[in-house]
Amino acid sequence: MTLTSPGPTLGVVGGGQLGRMLAEAAAPLGVEVVVSDPTPDAPAALVARDQVVGDFDDAETVRELAERADYLTFEIELADPDLLEEVAAETDTPVHPDPETLRIIEDKLVQKRRLADAGVPVPDFCEVDSADELREALDDLGYPAMLKARKGGYDGRGNVPVESPDDVDEAFAEIVDAAQGGSPEDPSGVAMVEEMVDFKRELAVMGCLGSERWGDGGEPERDTFPVTETIHREEILRETRSPPEADEDVRERAREVALDVLDVMEGRGVYGIELFQTSDGEILLNEIAPRPHNSGHWTIEGCHTSQFEQHVRAVTGRPLGDTGRRAPTVSTNILGDVDDRQGATLSGEDAIFEAPRAHLHWYGKEEVYPLRKMGHIALVGRTDAAVDDLLADVREVRDGLTFEQ
Amino acid sequence: MTLTSPGPTLGVVGGGQLGRMLAEAAAPLGVEVVVSDPTPDAPAALVARDQVVGDFDDAETVRELAERADYLTFEIELADPDLLEEVAAETDTPVHPDPETLRIIEDKLVQKRRLADAGVPVPDFCEVDSADELREALDDLGYPAMLKARKGGYDGRGNVPVESPDDVDEAFAEIVDAAQGGSPEDPSGVAMVEEMVDFKRELAVMGCLGSERWGDGGEPERDTFPVTETIHREEILRETRSPPEADEDVRERAREVALDVLDVMEGRGVYGIELFQTSDGEILLNEIAPRPHNSGHWTIEGCHTSQFEQHVRAVTGRPLGDTGRRAPTVSTNILGDVDDRQGATLSGEDAIFEAPRAHLHWYGKEEVYPLRKMGHIALVGRTDAAVDDLLADVREVRDGLTFEQ
């Protein structure tokens, strides 16, 4: 391949913070990014070459994006796999990961079945098409359990814990409301239920699939970033720590599961693979995202190659970069701590800039609402730093931040 | 201070690679960059919010830039200090570094006098207003010596070595031609001559001046990045290595000289301070640039804070970041190896992406010409890496690159 000016254009469906950080990583490589997003002046627009304004599943928008792009990708599961396939064929623009992968992943039931079939360890689960089916399923799975929207859920929306038989009707109604395509009249096909895993901790692995050109024996190049521990509250990621507290053999097992997951995936790119470590040290797959993921933001400063550069490398057919960790690194999200949707002004920022080796990533969203992801902070340690101390430090910085009401 | 969306706007006079890397560093901090540059779609335009097209010293251009900006800075010495001062006052936009610093630095004779007066060790030098004065000066300084344009030189242009008395007339004519404001009819005020320093190696220190708010006792916050060795050929920087081969005491002396230089500078920002290490271990100041500098590009991956983020922090009044080196790091420029000006297509890029821990920075310039800076590669070592090996590795990668003719 050659480097040119202007360089190749990467079209990205979605222009949120993931698109923004993709564009930041693409620029030094000479790759120009155009995003599509329904919100004018989306977060990625600041850094990207341009933004096409339109819905993620709007045919004209995605067609325009494809026409301007040499490669297509997406940073949001709301991208429409049928449309991507159609437009990619029409405009002869390769799209990565493969829309078929998106199709598998966007439906959590299909995702789990496919992974279970491939031998990936997953929690017990089953399809439930009505409140009665849910009640019946829970006789087997037991309480509590996690009721999930098959499509359309993110950041906790679309996951409803069911604590006891008394919760069943209300929980089912709630999930039908949250799920994509759900209606109280015909709730079939929108929900699944899963055993509530009694996990010791949550882990995540960013997996990467590259080009056959750079892999062994005609296989796609394949790698993983170091295992990360993810800390959630109210189903929303709060912090990550790398290395995690988990033992070396648990980490190795997590990496093996991630590699097995990658075998099921089609198409180049990075994949966010969320895992449970059970109390007896087993690894179970939680969920997959076919794109850069919040649990991998720490790689920007923490690894030799960031998940965003890796995605750009993979999608544009370059060799994968070195995924090694440079130093112990933690991250925390900056979430909306407001009561209502309003203009975003964060006070307390001095502490971020004063903390040695703290790195701010502000997403530039004009409005804040409760628990909205507004930015993140990565804190990099010296090579011998204790991760517990780093985590305490970054929490202290974050806890001093507040959005003006 | 508070973080807002949109964030503050930093107006940058100049939209070359320095402006581009400034914009890359500014985005995660939520700082929007607008650049001014006479070339439409200048390198920085890809990443910046916007570009005002116009000359660096065009009043309307700089006024428009200032009106859109909350802070003004420059990435090129061709910025006009009088104009910056005037526009800053008119629009009430702070400009950093202080235009007075630019005024001192842009004239190499004024720069050297001011630094010598402040006790900074500099090579012997004197003003020369004619070929006869040059001949006379060289009777004292001896041959060879370096004849310099006081204003307008960069990347070797404006530096002419004088090897023997036979060269004097031709060298003087050449420097009058290269210097800003020079004419054969009235060559006075355009040239100076300096002893040719018999140096063992060249070193560079990026110095940083921050806000009084974060410094001790009302003084501006002050720091330096680790000392770097710079390797030039034909007066153009080819590679850097950090740490340099120099002993610890030489490095400490270089840092002290850099801090003395900062005492002469006015206004926030980073300063590229180029030094000679003489064969007896002394440090002499070579030149200063009041802006991020090629010798500091390695800090993007090599240090906890890059010179570009540091400049953004300083100019926008934030505390300076940690300048510590993360690991041994070398860099090489990618220079135009063509005979004529033409469209830029670089072949051999695979080697860059295949080299572990190599980081490409492609500047996106549409045309290449002989020795034009088209990009750079940083190579980061493991913490115990031998810098010699890194340098050999990065040279091997670079030597495989060539622009298609």
Coordinates of C-alpha atoms in Angstrom, one line a residue, chain A residues 1-6 20 24 27-33 41 45-49 213-214 301-302 304-305 309 313 318-322 326-327 344-350 352-354 356-362 364-366 374 380-383 404, chain B residues 1-6 20 24 27-33 41 45-49 213-214 301-302 304-305 309 313 318-322 326-327 344-350 352-354 356-362 364-366 374 380-383 404:
Chain A
M1 CA 0.0 0.0 0.0
T2 CA 1.0 3.6 -0.4
L3 CA 0.5 6.8 1.7
T4 CA -1.2 9.5 -0.2
S5 CA -2.5 13.1 0.4
P6 CA -5.4 13.2 0.8
R20 CA -14.5 11.1 17.7
E24 CA -8.4 11.3 16.5
A27 CA -5.5 11.6 11.5
P28 CA -1.9 10.8 12.3
L29 CA -2.2 7.8 9.9
G30 CA -3.3 10.1 7.1
V31 CA -6.8 8.4 7.1
E32 CA -9.6 10.9 6.7
V33 CA -12.9 10.2 8.6
D41 CA -22.3 18.8 14.9
A45 CA -17.6 16.3 13.8
L46 CA -15.0 18.5 15.4
V47 CA -12.2 16.1 14.4
A48 CA -13.6 14.4 11.3
R49 CA -13.3 15.7 7.8
R213 CA -2.8 -10.6 4.2
W214 CA -1.1 -10.3 7.6
E301 CA -2.6 5.9 26.9
G302 CA -2.1 2.5 28.4
H304 CA 1.4 0.8 22.5
T305 CA -1.5 0.9 20.1
E309 CA -5.9 3.0 16.0
R313 CA -5.5 -0.3 11.0
R318 CA -3.0 -2.5 7.6
P319 CA -1.2 -4.9 10.0
L320 CA -2.4 -4.8 13.6
G321 CA -0.3 -2.8 16.0
D322 CA 1.4 -4.0 19.2
R326 CA 2.8 0.2 28.5
A327 CA 2.0 0.7 32.2
A344 CA -23.2 20.9 29.7
T345 CA -20.8 22.9 32.0
L346 CA -18.5 20.8 34.2
S347 CA -16.9 22.4 37.2
G348 CA -13.9 21.0 39.0
E349 CA -11.7 20.5 36.0
D350 CA -8.6 21.9 37.6
I352 CA -7.9 16.7 36.2
F353 CA -5.2 18.9 34.8
E354 CA -3.3 19.0 38.1
P356 CA 0.1 13.9 37.2
R357 CA -0.4 11.5 34.3
A358 CA -4.2 12.0 34.2
H359 CA -5.5 12.3 30.6
L360 CA -8.8 14.0 29.9
H361 CA -11.1 13.0 27.0
W362 CA -13.9 15.4 26.8
G364 CA -17.9 17.8 23.5
K365 CA -21.6 16.9 23.9
E366 CA -23.6 20.1 24.2
M374 CA -19.7 13.1 28.8
V380 CA -1.4 6.1 33.9
G381 CA 0.9 4.8 36.6
R382 CA 4.6 4.4 36.6
T383 CA 5.5 0.9 35.6
E404 CA -23.6 22.9 37.0
Chain B
M1 CA -12.2 26.9 35.1
T2 CA -15.0 24.8 33.7
L3 CA -15.3 22.4 30.8
T4 CA -18.0 23.4 28.3
S5 CA -19.4 22.2 25.0
P6 CA -18.4 23.7 22.7
R20 CA -2.2 19.7 12.9
E24 CA -4.9 16.5 17.5
A27 CA -9.5 17.8 20.7
P28 CA -9.5 15.4 23.7
L29 CA -9.2 18.4 26.0
G30 CA -12.3 19.9 24.5
V31 CA -10.4 22.8 23.0
E32 CA -11.4 23.7 19.4
V33 CA -8.8 24.9 17.0
D41 CA -6.9 22.8 3.0
A45 CA -7.5 21.8 8.4
L46 CA -8.3 18.0 8.5
V47 CA -8.4 18.0 12.3
A48 CA -9.2 21.6 13.2
R49 CA -12.6 23.0 13.5
R213 CA -1.7 30.9 38.7
W214 CA 0.1 27.5 38.8
E301 CA 4.4 8.8 22.4
G302 CA 7.6 9.2 24.5
H304 CA 3.4 11.5 29.7
T305 CA 2.3 14.8 28.2
E309 CA -0.8 19.1 24.7
R313 CA -2.5 23.6 28.4
R318 CA -4.2 25.2 32.5
P319 CA -1.5 23.6 34.8
L320 CA 1.4 22.1 32.9
G321 CA 1.4 18.3 32.5
D322 CA 3.9 15.7 33.6
R326 CA 7.7 7.0 29.5
A327 CA 10.3 5.0 27.7
A344 CA 2.9 13.0 -2.8
T345 CA 2.6 9.2 -2.9
L346 CA 4.9 7.4 -0.5
S347 CA 5.6 3.7 -1.1
G348 CA 7.0 1.3 1.4
E349 CA 4.5 2.2 4.2
D350 CA 3.9 -1.5 5.1
I352 CA 6.0 1.3 9.3
F353 CA 2.8 -0.5 10.3
E354 CA 4.7 -3.8 10.7
P356 CA 6.2 -3.0 16.6
R357 CA 5.7 0.2 18.6
A358 CA 6.4 2.4 15.5
H359 CA 4.0 5.4 15.2
L360 CA 3.3 7.1 12.0
H361 CA 2.5 10.8 11.7
W362 CA 1.6 11.7 8.2
G364 CA -1.2 15.1 4.7
K365 CA 0.7 17.5 2.4
E366 CA -0.5 17.2 -1.2
M374 CA 6.1 15.1 4.9
V380 CA 9.1 3.6 21.3
G381 CA 11.3 1.1 23.1
R382 CA 10.5 -1.1 26.0
T383 CA 11.7 0.6 29.2
E404 CA 7.0 7.8 -6.3

